[in-house]
Amino acid sequence: MQSANPSFVALHPSRRFLYVINEIDDYEGQKSGSAEAYAIDPNTGMIKLLNRESLNSPIPAHLAVDPTGHHLIIANYIGGDFVVLPIEADGRLGPVSGEVKDNGSGPNEKRQEAPHPHSVVFDPTGHFIAAADLGIDKVQVFRLADGGLARVSEAPVAPGAGPRHIAFDPSGKRLYVLNELNATVTAFAYDPVTGQIGKELQTISTEPAGYNGPHSTAEIAVHPSGKFLYASNRGHNSIVGYRIDPATGLLSVIGFAAQGVNFPRNFAIDPSGKWLYVANQKGDTIVQFEINPETGELKPTGQITPSITPVAIVFRTAG
């Protein structure tokens, strides 16, 4: 059976299973999106569908597998909630076991008329889940509890900013939020022991000075070295790079990589930290950049891989 509008994907910590969300609002007659579990052939990397589950809520936007491999957490953009699905020993998904629903709205009438959960990511300890809700300008932290989610802490971003995706530095002491609607990154202090979001450290633009076009950021990632941070602009059509000050966590712009970039909804840094791959959703290509290990600058390699509407990239390392 063919998937229906698959988007973001997440790898099981065993590397044996892959999980996919379908951005739909009609699953088997329900007003719901769906999630799929796949087995990965260890020799070929080919995948085989194990099962598919309703999310009891429409238009999922993002997902994360907990480090123990027992739960899948999903942010439902239109449904306004975060849900948990158990993962069985054979990799199959069980029905939704828990839900947390957001409330509120923001000043952007077109995009913030209601809550719009947009991402979930585990912190480096694996004990807490950071979540961004674009509709209510809020970043939250949850923990797993009895098959569901319990709220731990939260922090606001600027009204109308529209938080979309989140990344942690390797120490887990800083949390970086990419704001889609005003094209900024906000840095927060973070306590990995308690899951408490601390004070706002900085908010910095993702766009070059003088740019007057549309704002639309998409993805954010910290380099494995912890020295650099990258974010994608779908309005300016670029990947912006920042240096991370090791003492303060503050960001300073390295530059903008734009060659071959066309509506970069997602990008990924390979586990070695040498390469950055951009998924051009509207360009139907995946473009490779080399990362300078000293400066963090991105250099196009000329390697361009055709791909129909690429939306997400994950790496499955051998072993």
PDB file of C-alpha atoms in Angstrom:
ATOM      1  CA  MET A   1       0.000   0.000   0.000  1.00  0.00           C
ATOM      2  CA  GLN A   2       1.374   3.381  -1.011  1.00  0.00           C
ATOM      3  CA  SER A   3       2.026   6.124   1.547  1.00  0.00           C
ATOM      4  CA  ALA A   4      -0.118   9.260   1.441  1.00  0.00           C
ATOM      5  CA  ASN A   5       1.931  12.483   1.452  1.00  0.00           C
ATOM      6  CA  PRO A   6       4.879  11.221   3.529  1.00  0.00           C
ATOM      7  CA  SER A   7       7.137  13.916   4.975  1.00  0.00           C
ATOM      8  CA  PHE A   8       9.422  13.700   7.995  1.00  0.00           C
ATOM      9  CA  VAL A   9      11.159  10.491   8.983  1.00  0.00           C
ATOM     10  CA  ALA A  10      12.928   9.247  12.115  1.00  0.00           C
ATOM     11  CA  LEU A  11      15.261   6.320  12.733  1.00  0.00           C
ATOM     12  CA  HIS A  12      14.890   3.857  15.603  1.00  0.00           C
ATOM     13  CA  PRO A  13      17.988   3.791  17.882  1.00  0.00           C
ATOM     14  CA  SER A  14      18.563   0.139  16.908  1.00  0.00           C
ATOM     15  CA  ARG A  15      18.795   1.328  13.258  1.00  0.00           C
ATOM     16  CA  ARG A  16      16.444  -1.564  12.395  1.00  0.00           C
ATOM     17  CA  PHE A  17      13.281   0.507  11.903  1.00  0.00           C
ATOM     18  CA  LEU A  18      12.209   3.729  10.213  1.00  0.00           C
ATOM     19  CA  TYR A  19       9.162   5.827  11.117  1.00  0.00           C
ATOM     20  CA  VAL A  20       7.302   8.147   8.750  1.00  0.00           C
ATOM     21  CA  ILE A  21       4.429  10.610   9.142  1.00  0.00           C
ATOM     22  CA  ASN A  22       1.821  11.262   6.472  1.00  0.00           C
ATOM     23  CA  GLU A  23       0.647  14.882   6.285  1.00  0.00           C
ATOM     24  CA  ILE A  24      -3.009  14.116   5.660  1.00  0.00           C
ATOM     25  CA  ASP A  25      -6.310  14.979   7.329  1.00  0.00           C
ATOM     26  CA  ASP A  26      -8.370  12.001   6.152  1.00  0.00           C
ATOM     27  CA  TYR A  27      -7.185   8.573   7.267  1.00  0.00           C
ATOM     28  CA  GLU A  28      -9.655   5.721   6.783  1.00  0.00           C
ATOM     29  CA  GLY A  29     -12.579   8.108   7.144  1.00  0.00           C
ATOM     30  CA  GLN A  30     -11.168   9.817  10.233  1.00  0.00           C
ATOM     31  CA  LYS A  31     -10.074  13.445  10.369  1.00  0.00           C
ATOM     32  CA  SER A  32      -6.552  12.300  11.128  1.00  0.00           C
ATOM     33  CA  GLY A  33      -3.020  11.921   9.898  1.00  0.00           C
ATOM     34  CA  SER A  34      -1.102   8.657  10.085  1.00  0.00           C
ATOM     35  CA  ALA A  35       2.274   7.244  11.040  1.00  0.00           C
ATOM     36  CA  GLU A  36       4.055   4.262   9.502  1.00  0.00           C
ATOM     37  CA  ALA A  37       6.651   1.793  10.731  1.00  0.00           C
ATOM     38  CA  TYR A  38       9.136   0.185   8.347  1.00  0.00           C
ATOM     39  CA  ALA A  39      11.695  -2.568   8.821  1.00  0.00           C
ATOM     40  CA  ILE A  40      15.115  -1.831   7.326  1.00  0.00           C
ATOM     41  CA  ASP A  41      17.052  -4.612   5.612  1.00  0.00           C
ATOM     42  CA  PRO A  42      20.487  -4.462   7.306  1.00  0.00           C
ATOM     43  CA  ASN A  43      22.306  -5.513   4.131  1.00  0.00           C
ATOM     44  CA  THR A  44      20.569  -3.486   1.447  1.00  0.00           C
ATOM     45  CA  GLY A  45      18.971  -0.623   3.368  1.00  0.00           C
ATOM     46  CA  MET A  46      15.660  -1.366   1.625  1.00  0.00           C
ATOM     47  CA  ILE A  47      12.524  -0.819   3.695  1.00  0.00           C
ATOM     48  CA  LYS A  48       9.361  -2.892   4.188  1.00  0.00           C
ATOM     49  CA  LEU A  49       6.108  -1.564   5.658  1.00  0.00           C
ATOM     50  CA  LEU A  50       5.264  -3.124   9.026  1.00  0.00           C
ATOM     51  CA  ASN A  51       2.099  -1.226   9.900  1.00  0.00           C
ATOM     52  CA  ARG A  52       0.306   2.092   9.867  1.00  0.00           C
ATOM     53  CA  GLU A  53      -1.539   3.834  12.711  1.00  0.00           C
ATOM     54  CA  SER A  54      -4.000   6.707  13.027  1.00  0.00           C
ATOM     55  CA  LEU A  55      -2.842   9.745  14.991  1.00  0.00           C
ATOM     56  CA  ASN A  56      -6.378  10.732  16.036  1.00  0.00           C
ATOM     57  CA  SER A  57      -5.476  14.240  14.855  1.00  0.00           C
ATOM     58  CA  PRO A  58      -4.844  15.823  11.426  1.00  0.00           C
ATOM     59  CA  ILE A  59      -1.732  17.015   9.567  1.00  0.00           C
ATOM     60  CA  PRO A  60       1.285  15.795  11.529  1.00  0.00           C
ATOM     61  CA  ALA A  61       4.360  18.001  11.139  1.00  0.00           C
ATOM     62  CA  HIS A  62       7.234  16.271  12.935  1.00  0.00           C
ATOM     63  CA  LEU A  63       8.259  13.189  14.916  1.00  0.00           C
ATOM     64  CA  ALA A  64      10.915  11.845  17.266  1.00  0.00           C
ATOM     65  CA  VAL A  65      11.786   8.390  18.582  1.00  0.00           C
ATOM     66  CA  ASP A  66      12.748   8.210  22.229  1.00  0.00           C
ATOM     67  CA  PRO A  67      16.313   6.966  22.868  1.00  0.00           C
ATOM     68  CA  THR A  68      15.054   3.765  24.524  1.00  0.00           C
ATOM     69  CA  GLY A  69      13.176   2.927  21.331  1.00  0.00           C
ATOM     70  CA  HIS A  70       9.866   2.407  23.113  1.00  0.00           C
ATOM     71  CA  HIS A  71       7.874   5.472  22.055  1.00  0.00           C
ATOM     72  CA  LEU A  72       7.228   7.674  19.028  1.00  0.00           C
ATOM     73  CA  ILE A  73       6.259  11.307  19.711  1.00  0.00           C
ATOM     74  CA  ILE A  74       4.485  13.335  17.030  1.00  0.00           C
ATOM     75  CA  ALA A  75       3.534  17.021  16.688  1.00  0.00           C
ATOM     76  CA  ASN A  76       0.187  17.482  14.922  1.00  0.00           C
ATOM     77  CA  TYR A  77       0.124  20.871  13.206  1.00  0.00           C
ATOM     78  CA  ILE A  78      -3.588  21.218  12.505  1.00  0.00           C
ATOM     79  CA  GLY A  79      -4.736  19.048  15.391  1.00  0.00           C
ATOM     80  CA  GLY A  80      -3.006  21.327  17.889  1.00  0.00           C
ATOM     81  CA  ASP A  81      -1.649  18.473  19.954  1.00  0.00           C
ATOM     82  CA  PHE A  82       1.336  16.233  20.674  1.00  0.00           C
ATOM     83  CA  VAL A  83       0.710  12.492  20.751  1.00  0.00           C
ATOM     84  CA  VAL A  84       2.630   9.385  21.819  1.00  0.00           C
ATOM     85  CA  LEU A  85       2.503   5.969  20.138  1.00  0.00           C
ATOM     86  CA  PRO A  86       4.135   2.902  21.711  1.00  0.00           C
ATOM     87  CA  ILE A  87       6.725   1.011  19.679  1.00  0.00           C
ATOM     88  CA  GLU A  88       6.513  -2.771  19.999  1.00  0.00           C
ATOM     89  CA  ALA A  89       9.526  -5.080  20.196  1.00  0.00           C
ATOM     90  CA  ASP A  90       9.122  -5.952  16.506  1.00  0.00           C
ATOM     91  CA  GLY A  91       9.150  -2.254  15.533  1.00  0.00           C
ATOM     92  CA  ARG A  92       5.427  -2.000  14.885  1.00  0.00           C
ATOM     93  CA  LEU A  93       3.468   0.971  16.172  1.00  0.00           C
ATOM     94  CA  GLY A  94       0.637   0.666  18.657  1.00  0.00           C
ATOM     95  CA  PRO A  95      -2.379   3.009  18.863  1.00  0.00           C
ATOM     96  CA  VAL A  96      -1.997   6.477  20.390  1.00  0.00           C
ATOM     97  CA  SER A  97      -1.375   6.076  24.131  1.00  0.00           C
ATOM     98  CA  GLY A  98      -1.203   9.714  25.209  1.00  0.00           C
ATOM     99  CA  GLU A  99      -1.979  13.272  24.106  1.00  0.00           C
ATOM    100  CA  VAL A 100      -1.232  16.814  25.238  1.00  0.00           C
ATOM    101  CA  LYS A 101      -3.267  19.569  23.624  1.00  0.00           C
ATOM    102  CA  ASP A 102      -2.146  23.195  23.350  1.00  0.00           C
ATOM    103  CA  ASN A 103      -4.376  26.258  23.650  1.00  0.00           C
ATOM    104  CA  GLY A 104      -4.107  29.842  22.485  1.00  0.00           C
ATOM    105  CA  SER A 105      -3.256  31.861  19.379  1.00  0.00           C
ATOM    106  CA  GLY A 106      -0.822  34.480  18.091  1.00  0.00           C
ATOM    107  CA  PRO A 107      -0.935  37.861  16.324  1.00  0.00           C
ATOM    108  CA  ASN A 108      -0.479  36.485  12.786  1.00  0.00           C
ATOM    109  CA  GLU A 109      -4.091  35.977  11.709  1.00  0.00           C
ATOM    110  CA  LYS A 110      -3.251  33.674   8.802  1.00  0.00           C
ATOM    111  CA  ARG A 111      -0.792  31.359  10.561  1.00  0.00           C
ATOM    112  CA  GLN A 112      -1.510  31.770  14.283  1.00  0.00           C
ATOM    113  CA  GLU A 113      -5.286  31.559  14.547  1.00  0.00           C
ATOM    114  CA  ALA A 114      -4.865  28.443  16.708  1.00  0.00           C
ATOM    115  CA  PRO A 115      -2.118  26.231  18.170  1.00  0.00           C
ATOM    116  CA  HIS A 116       0.130  24.675  15.533  1.00  0.00           C
ATOM    117  CA  PRO A 117       2.654  22.218  17.051  1.00  0.00           C
ATOM    118  CA  HIS A 118       5.538  22.025  14.604  1.00  0.00           C
ATOM    119  CA  SER A 119       8.349  19.921  16.055  1.00  0.00           C
ATOM    120  CA  VAL A 120       9.558  17.579  18.767  1.00  0.00           C
ATOM    121  CA  VAL A 121      13.182  16.740  19.621  1.00  0.00           C
ATOM    122  CA  PHE A 122      14.830  14.898  22.516  1.00  0.00           C
ATOM    123  CA  ASP A 123      17.523  16.744  24.417  1.00  0.00           C
ATOM    124  CA  PRO A 124      21.031  15.203  24.526  1.00  0.00           C
ATOM    125  CA  THR A 125      20.267  13.413  27.820  1.00  0.00           C
ATOM    126  CA  GLY A 126      17.277  11.681  26.237  1.00  0.00           C
ATOM    127  CA  HIS A 127      15.177  12.465  29.307  1.00  0.00           C
ATOM    128  CA  PHE A 128      13.206  15.439  27.990  1.00  0.00           C
ATOM    129  CA  ILE A 129      11.442  16.453  24.777  1.00  0.00           C
ATOM    130  CA  ALA A 130      11.583  20.028  23.483  1.00  0.00           C
ATOM    131  CA  ALA A 131       8.645  21.124  21.367  1.00  0.00           C
ATOM    132  CA  ALA A 132       7.827  24.189  19.278  1.00  0.00           C
ATOM    133  CA  ASP A 133       4.291  25.490  18.701  1.00  0.00           C
ATOM    134  CA  LEU A 134       4.229  27.979  15.821  1.00  0.00           C
ATOM    135  CA  GLY A 135       0.656  29.065  16.520  1.00  0.00           C
ATOM    136  CA  ILE A 136       1.134  30.231  20.112  1.00  0.00           C
ATOM    137  CA  ASP A 137       4.763  31.469  19.986  1.00  0.00           C
ATOM    138  CA  LYS A 138       5.850  29.034  22.646  1.00  0.00           C
ATOM    139  CA  VAL A 139       8.634  26.514  23.261  1.00  0.00           C
ATOM    140  CA  GLN A 140       7.825  23.726  25.699  1.00  0.00           C
ATOM    141  CA  VAL A 141       9.588  20.833  27.384  1.00  0.00           C
ATOM    142  CA  PHE A 142       7.848  17.523  28.137  1.00  0.00           C
ATOM    143  CA  ARG A 143       8.827  14.207  29.642  1.00  0.00           C
ATOM    144  CA  LEU A 144       7.363  10.794  28.949  1.00  0.00           C
ATOM    145  CA  ALA A 145       5.007   9.608  31.692  1.00  0.00           C
ATOM    146  CA  ASP A 146       2.872   6.450  31.650  1.00  0.00           C
ATOM    147  CA  GLY A 147       2.605   6.331  27.873  1.00  0.00           C
ATOM    148  CA  GLY A 148       1.832  10.035  27.655  1.00  0.00           C
ATOM    149  CA  LEU A 149       3.503  13.426  28.076  1.00  0.00           C
ATOM    150  CA  ALA A 150       3.891  15.598  31.158  1.00  0.00           C
ATOM    151  CA  ARG A 151       4.689  19.302  30.916  1.00  0.00           C
ATOM    152  CA  VAL A 152       8.014  20.327  32.469  1.00  0.00           C
ATOM    153  CA  SER A 153       8.737  23.923  31.400  1.00  0.00           C
ATOM    154  CA  GLU A 154       7.984  26.508  28.729  1.00  0.00           C
ATOM    155  CA  ALA A 155       9.228  29.816  27.345  1.00  0.00           C
ATOM    156  CA  PRO A 156       7.771  32.410  24.960  1.00  0.00           C
ATOM    157  CA  VAL A 157       9.401  33.793  21.844  1.00  0.00           C
ATOM    158  CA  ALA A 158       8.563  37.196  20.346  1.00  0.00           C
ATOM    159  CA  PRO A 159       4.881  37.616  19.405  1.00  0.00           C
ATOM    160  CA  GLY A 160       4.413  36.591  15.784  1.00  0.00           C
ATOM    161  CA  ALA A 161       7.819  34.872  15.557  1.00  0.00           C
ATOM    162  CA  GLY A 162       6.327  31.439  14.891  1.00  0.00           C
ATOM    163  CA  PRO A 163       8.741  28.880  16.416  1.00  0.00           C
ATOM    164  CA  ARG A 164       9.192  25.948  14.034  1.00  0.00           C
ATOM    165  CA  HIS A 165      12.185  23.677  14.759  1.00  0.00           C
ATOM    166  CA  ILE A 166      14.626  23.246  17.660  1.00  0.00           C
ATOM    167  CA  ALA A 167      18.250  22.155  18.096  1.00  0.00           C
ATOM    168  CA  PHE A 168      20.454  21.635  21.172  1.00  0.00           C
ATOM    169  CA  ASP A 169      24.182  22.122  21.477  1.00  0.00           C
ATOM    170  CA  PRO A 170      26.053  18.888  22.364  1.00  0.00           C
ATOM    171  CA  SER A 171      26.382  19.906  26.035  1.00  0.00           C
ATOM    172  CA  GLY A 172      22.625  20.222  26.318  1.00  0.00           C
ATOM    173  CA  LYS A 173      23.010  23.580  28.053  1.00  0.00           C
ATOM    174  CA  ARG A 174      21.673  25.671  25.177  1.00  0.00           C
ATOM    175  CA  LEU A 175      18.521  25.371  23.150  1.00  0.00           C
ATOM    176  CA  TYR A 176      18.168  27.094  19.763  1.00  0.00           C
ATOM    177  CA  VAL A 177      14.757  27.807  18.266  1.00  0.00           C
ATOM    178  CA  LEU A 178      14.209  28.589  14.591  1.00  0.00           C
ATOM    179  CA  ASN A 179      11.342  31.044  14.116  1.00  0.00           C
ATOM    180  CA  GLU A 180       9.620  30.624  10.760  1.00  0.00           C
ATOM    181  CA  LEU A 181       7.473  33.732  10.525  1.00  0.00           C
ATOM    182  CA  ASN A 182      10.074  36.402  11.335  1.00  0.00           C
ATOM    183  CA  ALA A 183      13.156  34.462  10.132  1.00  0.00           C
ATOM    184  CA  THR A 184      15.160  34.490  13.350  1.00  0.00           C
ATOM    185  CA  VAL A 185      16.957  32.112  15.699  1.00  0.00           C
ATOM    186  CA  THR A 186      16.385  32.502  19.439  1.00  0.00           C
ATOM    187  CA  ALA A 187      18.897  31.018  21.868  1.00  0.00           C
ATOM    188  CA  PHE A 188      17.870  29.971  25.382  1.00  0.00           C
ATOM    189  CA  ALA A 189      19.801  28.693  28.349  1.00  0.00           C
ATOM    190  CA  TYR A 190      18.711  25.152  29.258  1.00  0.00           C
ATOM    191  CA  ASP A 191      19.192  22.884  32.270  1.00  0.00           C
ATOM    192  CA  PRO A 192      19.599  19.278  31.058  1.00  0.00           C
ATOM    193  CA  VAL A 193      19.191  17.951  34.624  1.00  0.00           C
ATOM    194  CA  THR A 194      15.761  19.450  35.271  1.00  0.00           C
ATOM    195  CA  GLY A 195      14.487  20.184  31.755  1.00  0.00           C
ATOM    196  CA  GLN A 196      13.949  23.841  32.636  1.00  0.00           C
ATOM    197  CA  ILE A 197      14.251  26.422  29.868  1.00  0.00           C
ATOM    198  CA  GLY A 198      16.284  29.354  31.172  1.00  0.00           C
ATOM    199  CA  LYS A 199      16.668  32.946  30.077  1.00  0.00           C
ATOM    200  CA  GLU A 200      16.689  34.097  26.477  1.00  0.00           C
ATOM    201  CA  LEU A 201      20.291  34.674  25.441  1.00  0.00           C
ATOM    202  CA  GLN A 202      19.903  36.132  21.950  1.00  0.00           C
ATOM    203  CA  THR A 203      17.661  36.504  18.916  1.00  0.00           C
ATOM    204  CA  ILE A 204      19.436  36.877  15.568  1.00  0.00           C
ATOM    205  CA  SER A 205      18.229  37.158  11.956  1.00  0.00           C
ATOM    206  CA  THR A 206      18.644  34.278   9.496  1.00  0.00           C
ATOM    207  CA  GLU A 207      18.683  36.644   6.518  1.00  0.00           C
ATOM    208  CA  PRO A 208      21.361  39.010   5.140  1.00  0.00           C
ATOM    209  CA  ALA A 209      21.151  42.743   5.756  1.00  0.00           C
ATOM    210  CA  GLY A 210      19.041  44.493   3.147  1.00  0.00           C
ATOM    211  CA  TYR A 211      16.924  41.473   2.244  1.00  0.00           C
ATOM    212  CA  ASN A 212      13.298  42.548   1.800  1.00  0.00           C
ATOM    213  CA  GLY A 213      11.656  39.392   0.452  1.00  0.00           C
ATOM    214  CA  PRO A 214       9.362  36.883   2.149  1.00  0.00           C
ATOM    215  CA  HIS A 215      10.317  35.298   5.471  1.00  0.00           C
ATOM    216  CA  SER A 216      10.116  31.515   5.713  1.00  0.00           C
ATOM    217  CA  THR A 217      12.668  29.495   7.615  1.00  0.00           C
ATOM    218  CA  ALA A 218      12.497  25.718   7.839  1.00  0.00           C
ATOM    219  CA  GLU A 219      15.320  23.638   9.377  1.00  0.00           C
ATOM    220  CA  ILE A 220      17.971  24.111  12.056  1.00  0.00           C
ATOM    221  CA  ALA A 221      20.931  21.929  13.100  1.00  0.00           C
ATOM    222  CA  VAL A 222      24.027  22.174  15.267  1.00  0.00           C
ATOM    223  CA  HIS A 223      27.265  20.747  13.859  1.00  0.00           C
ATOM    224  CA  PRO A 224      28.496  17.592  15.680  1.00  0.00           C
ATOM    225  CA  SER A 225      31.531  19.566  16.884  1.00  0.00           C
ATOM    226  CA  GLY A 226      29.239  22.051  18.623  1.00  0.00           C
ATOM    227  CA  LYS A 227      31.133  24.898  16.931  1.00  0.00           C
ATOM    228  CA  PHE A 228      28.567  25.867  14.276  1.00  0.00           C
ATOM    229  CA  LEU A 229      24.831  26.168  13.747  1.00  0.00           C
ATOM    230  CA  TYR A 230      22.973  26.185  10.424  1.00  0.00           C
ATOM    231  CA  ALA A 231      19.446  27.182   9.407  1.00  0.00           C
ATOM    232  CA  SER A 232      17.543  27.181   6.127  1.00  0.00           C
ATOM    233  CA  ASN A 233      15.697  30.065   4.479  1.00  0.00           C
ATOM    234  CA  ARG A 234      12.915  29.225   2.033  1.00  0.00           C
ATOM    235  CA  GLY A 235      12.293  32.896   1.270  1.00  0.00           C
ATOM    236  CA  HIS A 236      15.895  33.986   0.732  1.00  0.00           C
ATOM    237  CA  ASN A 237      16.732  30.460  -0.578  1.00  0.00           C
ATOM    238  CA  SER A 238      19.890  29.959   1.427  1.00  0.00           C
ATOM    239  CA  ILE A 239      21.547  28.117   4.271  1.00  0.00           C
ATOM    240  CA  VAL A 240      22.871  30.513   6.898  1.00  0.00           C
ATOM    241  CA  GLY A 241      25.827  29.472   9.031  1.00  0.00           C
ATOM    242  CA  TYR A 242      26.717  30.773  12.491  1.00  0.00           C
ATOM    243  CA  ARG A 243      29.669  30.367  14.812  1.00  0.00           C
ATOM    244  CA  ILE A 244      28.696  29.360  18.346  1.00  0.00           C
ATOM    245  CA  ASP A 245      30.696  31.063  21.078  1.00  0.00           C
ATOM    246  CA  PRO A 246      31.772  28.150  23.307  1.00  0.00           C
ATOM    247  CA  ALA A 247      31.599  30.249  26.484  1.00  0.00           C
ATOM    248  CA  THR A 248      28.294  32.036  25.969  1.00  0.00           C
ATOM    249  CA  GLY A 249      26.426  30.088  23.282  1.00  0.00           C
ATOM    250  CA  LEU A 250      25.895  33.306  21.340  1.00  0.00           C
ATOM    251  CA  LEU A 251      25.748  33.177  17.540  1.00  0.00           C
ATOM    252  CA  SER A 252      27.639  35.233  14.956  1.00  0.00           C
ATOM    253  CA  VAL A 253      27.029  34.946  11.219  1.00  0.00           C
ATOM    254  CA  ILE A 254      29.554  33.047   9.096  1.00  0.00           C
ATOM    255  CA  GLY A 255      27.790  33.561   5.773  1.00  0.00           C
ATOM    256  CA  PHE A 256      25.071  32.381   3.408  1.00  0.00           C
ATOM    257  CA  ALA A 257      25.218  29.434   0.995  1.00  0.00           C
ATOM    258  CA  ALA A 258      22.778  29.882  -1.860  1.00  0.00           C
ATOM    259  CA  GLN A 259      24.188  28.047  -4.891  1.00  0.00           C
ATOM    260  CA  GLY A 260      21.704  25.412  -6.003  1.00  0.00           C
ATOM    261  CA  VAL A 261      19.379  26.071  -3.052  1.00  0.00           C
ATOM    262  CA  ASN A 262      15.657  26.124  -3.911  1.00  0.00           C
ATOM    263  CA  PHE A 263      13.054  26.086  -1.125  1.00  0.00           C
ATOM    264  CA  PRO A 264      15.186  24.131   1.381  1.00  0.00           C
ATOM    265  CA  ARG A 265      12.550  22.592   3.658  1.00  0.00           C
ATOM    266  CA  ASN A 266      15.138  20.318   5.230  1.00  0.00           C
ATOM    267  CA  PHE A 267      18.877  19.725   5.364  1.00  0.00           C
ATOM    268  CA  ALA A 268      21.059  17.283   7.240  1.00  0.00           C
ATOM    269  CA  ILE A 269      24.682  17.101   8.354  1.00  0.00           C
ATOM    270  CA  ASP A 270      26.284  13.697   7.883  1.00  0.00           C
ATOM    271  CA  PRO A 271      27.542  11.978  11.085  1.00  0.00           C
ATOM    272  CA  SER A 272      31.183  12.751  10.269  1.00  0.00           C
ATOM    273  CA  GLY A 273      30.415  16.477  10.180  1.00  0.00           C
ATOM    274  CA  LYS A 274      32.119  16.886   6.808  1.00  0.00           C
ATOM    275  CA  TRP A 275      29.085  17.265   4.544  1.00  0.00           C
ATOM    276  CA  LEU A 276      25.786  19.125   4.591  1.00  0.00           C
ATOM    277  CA  TYR A 277      22.991  17.976   2.274  1.00  0.00           C
ATOM    278  CA  VAL A 278      20.127  20.297   1.330  1.00  0.00           C
ATOM    279  CA  ALA A 279      16.714  18.893   0.358  1.00  0.00           C
ATOM    280  CA  ASN A 280      15.265  21.307  -2.217  1.00  0.00           C
ATOM    281  CA  GLN A 281      11.538  20.645  -2.001  1.00  0.00           C
ATOM    282  CA  LYS A 282      10.702  22.802  -5.033  1.00  0.00           C
ATOM    283  CA  GLY A 283      13.964  22.161  -6.858  1.00  0.00           C
ATOM    284  CA  ASP A 284      13.585  18.366  -6.893  1.00  0.00           C
ATOM    285  CA  THR A 285      17.242  17.954  -5.948  1.00  0.00           C
ATOM    286  CA  ILE A 286      19.530  17.185  -3.034  1.00  0.00           C
ATOM    287  CA  VAL A 287      22.629  19.406  -3.096  1.00  0.00           C
ATOM    288  CA  GLN A 288      25.886  18.657  -1.268  1.00  0.00           C
ATOM    289  CA  PHE A 289      28.065  21.231   0.528  1.00  0.00           C
ATOM    290  CA  GLU A 290      31.446  20.677   2.175  1.00  0.00           C
ATOM    291  CA  ILE A 291      31.780  22.065   5.718  1.00  0.00           C
ATOM    292  CA  ASN A 292      35.064  23.771   6.541  1.00  0.00           C
ATOM    293  CA  PRO A 293      35.997  22.260   9.937  1.00  0.00           C
ATOM    294  CA  GLU A 294      37.798  25.412  11.058  1.00  0.00           C
ATOM    295  CA  THR A 295      35.497  28.181   9.857  1.00  0.00           C
ATOM    296  CA  GLY A 296      32.156  26.416   9.334  1.00  0.00           C
ATOM    297  CA  GLU A 297      31.858  27.878   5.836  1.00  0.00           C
ATOM    298  CA  LEU A 298      29.854  25.896   3.293  1.00  0.00           C
ATOM    299  CA  LYS A 299      31.375  25.154  -0.111  1.00  0.00           C
ATOM    300  CA  PRO A 300      29.256  23.651  -2.920  1.00  0.00           C
ATOM    301  CA  THR A 301      30.821  20.442  -4.216  1.00  0.00           C
ATOM    302  CA  GLY A 302      28.860  20.293  -7.464  1.00  0.00           C
ATOM    303  CA  GLN A 303      27.216  17.029  -6.434  1.00  0.00           C
ATOM    304  CA  ILE A 304      23.503  17.295  -7.190  1.00  0.00           C
ATOM    305  CA  THR A 305      21.176  14.308  -6.801  1.00  0.00           C
ATOM    306  CA  PRO A 306      17.746  14.350  -8.474  1.00  0.00           C
ATOM    307  CA  SER A 307      14.933  13.629  -6.012  1.00  0.00           C
ATOM    308  CA  ILE A 308      11.217  14.258  -6.443  1.00  0.00           C
ATOM    309  CA  THR A 309      10.033  16.776  -3.818  1.00  0.00           C
ATOM    310  CA  PRO A 310      12.580  15.862  -1.125  1.00  0.00           C
ATOM    311  CA  VAL A 311      11.357  16.813   2.349  1.00  0.00           C
ATOM    312  CA  ALA A 312      13.530  15.019   4.930  1.00  0.00           C
ATOM    313  CA  ILE A 313      16.944  13.343   5.211  1.00  0.00           C
ATOM    314  CA  VAL A 314      18.229  10.983   7.914  1.00  0.00           C
ATOM    315  CA  PHE A 315      21.496   9.026   7.972  1.00  0.00           C
ATOM    316  CA  ARG A 316      21.671   5.384   8.961  1.00  0.00           C
ATOM    317  CA  THR A 317      25.253   4.590   9.928  1.00  0.00           C
ATOM    318  CA  ALA A 318      26.673   1.100   9.636  1.00  0.00           C
ATOM    319  CA  GLY A 319      27.225  -1.091  12.641  1.00  0.00           C
TER     320      GLY A 319
END
